[in-house]
mmCIF file of C-alpha atoms in Angstrom:
data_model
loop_
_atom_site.group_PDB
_atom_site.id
_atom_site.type_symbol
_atom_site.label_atom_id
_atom_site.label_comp_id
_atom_site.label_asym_id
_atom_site.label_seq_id
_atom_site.Cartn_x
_atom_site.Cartn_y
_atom_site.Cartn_z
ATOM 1 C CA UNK A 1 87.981 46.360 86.687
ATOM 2 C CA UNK A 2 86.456 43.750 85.024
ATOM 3 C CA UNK A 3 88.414 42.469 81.750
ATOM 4 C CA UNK A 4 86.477 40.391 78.281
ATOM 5 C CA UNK A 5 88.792 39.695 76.231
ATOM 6 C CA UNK A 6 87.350 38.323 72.317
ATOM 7 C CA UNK A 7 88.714 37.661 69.166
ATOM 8 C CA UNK A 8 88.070 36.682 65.600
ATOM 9 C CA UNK A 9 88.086 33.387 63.804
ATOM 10 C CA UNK A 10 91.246 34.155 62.649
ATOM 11 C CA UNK A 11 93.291 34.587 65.754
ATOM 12 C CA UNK A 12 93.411 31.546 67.875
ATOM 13 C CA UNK A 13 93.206 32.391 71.772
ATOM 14 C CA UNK A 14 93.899 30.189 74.774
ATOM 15 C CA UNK A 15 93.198 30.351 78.378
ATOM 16 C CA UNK A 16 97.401 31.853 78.760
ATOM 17 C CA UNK A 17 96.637 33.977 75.494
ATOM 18 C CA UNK A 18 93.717 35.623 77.280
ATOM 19 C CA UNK A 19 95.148 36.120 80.550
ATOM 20 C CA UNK A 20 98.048 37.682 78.845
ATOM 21 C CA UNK A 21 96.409 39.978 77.276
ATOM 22 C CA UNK A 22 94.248 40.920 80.333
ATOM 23 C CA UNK A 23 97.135 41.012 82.068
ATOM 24 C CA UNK A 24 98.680 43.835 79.869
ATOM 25 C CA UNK A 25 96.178 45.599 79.338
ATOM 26 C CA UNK A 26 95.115 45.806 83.326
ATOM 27 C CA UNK A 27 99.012 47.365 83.451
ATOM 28 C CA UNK A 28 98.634 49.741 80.936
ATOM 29 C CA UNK A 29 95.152 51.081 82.398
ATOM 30 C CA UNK A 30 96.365 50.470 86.371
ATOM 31 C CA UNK A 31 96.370 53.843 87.149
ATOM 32 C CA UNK A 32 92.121 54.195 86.569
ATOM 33 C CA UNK A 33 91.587 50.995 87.773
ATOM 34 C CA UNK A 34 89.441 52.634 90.516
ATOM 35 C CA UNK A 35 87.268 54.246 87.418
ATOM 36 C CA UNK A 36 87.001 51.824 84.973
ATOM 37 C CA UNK A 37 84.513 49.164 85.564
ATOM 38 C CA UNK A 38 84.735 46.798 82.645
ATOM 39 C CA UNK A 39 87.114 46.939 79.794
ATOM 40 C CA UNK A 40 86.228 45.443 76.055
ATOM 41 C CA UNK A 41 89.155 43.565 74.263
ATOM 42 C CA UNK A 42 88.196 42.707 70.356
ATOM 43 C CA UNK A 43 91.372 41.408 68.325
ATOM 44 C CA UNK A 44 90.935 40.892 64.700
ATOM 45 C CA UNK A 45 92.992 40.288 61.973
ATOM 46 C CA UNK A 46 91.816 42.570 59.031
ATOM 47 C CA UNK A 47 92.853 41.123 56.438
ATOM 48 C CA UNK A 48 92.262 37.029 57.468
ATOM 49 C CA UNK A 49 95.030 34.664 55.874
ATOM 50 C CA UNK A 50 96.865 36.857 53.809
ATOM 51 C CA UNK A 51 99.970 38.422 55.256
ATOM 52 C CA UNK A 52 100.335 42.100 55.317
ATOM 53 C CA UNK A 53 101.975 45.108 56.974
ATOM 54 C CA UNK A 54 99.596 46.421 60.013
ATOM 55 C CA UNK A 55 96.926 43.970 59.584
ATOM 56 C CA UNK A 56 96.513 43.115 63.723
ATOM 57 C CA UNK A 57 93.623 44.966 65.151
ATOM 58 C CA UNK A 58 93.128 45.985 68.740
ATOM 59 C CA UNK A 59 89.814 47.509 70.013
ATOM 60 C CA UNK A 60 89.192 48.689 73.485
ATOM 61 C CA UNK A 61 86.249 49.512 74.785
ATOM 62 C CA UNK A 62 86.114 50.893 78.500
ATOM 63 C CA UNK A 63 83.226 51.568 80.614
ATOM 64 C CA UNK A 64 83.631 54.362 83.039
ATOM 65 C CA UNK A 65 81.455 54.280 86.275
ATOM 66 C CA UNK A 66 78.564 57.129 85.573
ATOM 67 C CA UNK A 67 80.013 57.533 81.873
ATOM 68 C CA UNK A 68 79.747 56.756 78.702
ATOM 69 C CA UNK A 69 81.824 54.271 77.059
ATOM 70 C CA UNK A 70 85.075 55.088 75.264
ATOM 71 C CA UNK A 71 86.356 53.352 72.326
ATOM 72 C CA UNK A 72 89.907 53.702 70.791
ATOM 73 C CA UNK A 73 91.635 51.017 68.132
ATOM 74 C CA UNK A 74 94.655 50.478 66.739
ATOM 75 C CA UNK A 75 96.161 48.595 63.925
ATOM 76 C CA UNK A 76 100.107 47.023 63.814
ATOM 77 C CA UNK A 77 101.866 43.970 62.527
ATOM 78 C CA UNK A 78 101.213 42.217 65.246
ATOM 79 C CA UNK A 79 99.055 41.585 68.475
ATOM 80 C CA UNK A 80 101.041 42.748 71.293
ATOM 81 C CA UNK A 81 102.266 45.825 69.224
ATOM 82 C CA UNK A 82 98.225 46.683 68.794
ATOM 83 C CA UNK A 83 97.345 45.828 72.143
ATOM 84 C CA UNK A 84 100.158 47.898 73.733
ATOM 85 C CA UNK A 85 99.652 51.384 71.514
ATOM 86 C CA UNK A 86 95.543 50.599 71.907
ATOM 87 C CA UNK A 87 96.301 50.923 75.689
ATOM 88 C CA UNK A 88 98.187 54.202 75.188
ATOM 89 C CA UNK A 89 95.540 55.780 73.039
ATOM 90 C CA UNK A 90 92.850 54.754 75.722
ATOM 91 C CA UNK A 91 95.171 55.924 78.662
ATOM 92 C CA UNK A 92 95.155 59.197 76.656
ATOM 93 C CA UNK A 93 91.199 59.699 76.073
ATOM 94 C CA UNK A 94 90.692 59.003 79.400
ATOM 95 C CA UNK A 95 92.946 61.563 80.575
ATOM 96 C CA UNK A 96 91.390 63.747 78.306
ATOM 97 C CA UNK A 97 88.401 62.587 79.703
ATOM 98 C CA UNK A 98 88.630 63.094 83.269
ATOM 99 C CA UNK A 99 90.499 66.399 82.305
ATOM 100 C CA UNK A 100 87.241 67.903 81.153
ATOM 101 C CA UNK A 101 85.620 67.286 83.853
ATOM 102 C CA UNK A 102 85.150 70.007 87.034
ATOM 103 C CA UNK A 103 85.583 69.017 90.676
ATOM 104 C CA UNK A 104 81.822 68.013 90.870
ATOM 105 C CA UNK A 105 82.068 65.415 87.999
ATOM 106 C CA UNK A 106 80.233 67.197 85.663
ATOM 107 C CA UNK A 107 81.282 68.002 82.042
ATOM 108 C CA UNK A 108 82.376 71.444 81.515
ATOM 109 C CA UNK A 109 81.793 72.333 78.214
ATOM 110 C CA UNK A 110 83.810 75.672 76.060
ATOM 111 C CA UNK A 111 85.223 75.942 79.156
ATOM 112 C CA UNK A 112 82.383 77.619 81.209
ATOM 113 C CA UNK A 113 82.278 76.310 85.346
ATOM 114 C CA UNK A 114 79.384 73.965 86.032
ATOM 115 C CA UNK A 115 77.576 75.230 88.922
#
């Protein structure tokens, strides 16, 4: 699983900031690891300088092998807060995800079997 992690002008990343965030996010996301081939990592802060209640934005963007991508986001008053609850909305649609599917990969749709 390949990791890109960006953010905005108004967050300031390092080389330790980055890896930390890959790091968590690789954790949160472990157990598809084998699925996922690249994940997307946009922080922002909405709302630049000022200060403010959930103004830390996470976006996530994963790329499932034969899929389309999924994006989730979250916002929260800080980074690692956004980061950690835009991993468990991710983990989520891809269960949902994968749930869908039948035993041949296809996408079942209203519930009738893909034959």
């Amino acid at each position: 699983m390949k990791i890109q992690v960006s953010t905005d002008n108004h967050i300031k990343g390092s080389d330790e900031f980055f890896q930390k965030v890959s790091a968590e996010v690789e954790r949160g996301l472990s157990r598809f690891a084998d699925q996922i081939t690249r994940v997307e990592i946009h922080l922002a802060d909405v709302n630049g300088p000022k200060d403010g209640g959930a103004d830390k934005r996470c976006l996530l963007e994963a790329r499932l092998a034969g899929r389309h991508p999924i994006a989730v986001t979250h916002e929260a008053a800080t980074i690692d807060e956004a980061i950690v609850e835009a991993c468990e909305k991710m983990e989520r649609s891809i269960e949902s995800l994968l749930g869908r599917l039948d035993p041949k990969g296809q996408t079942s749709f209203g519930g009738d079997q893909v034959i």
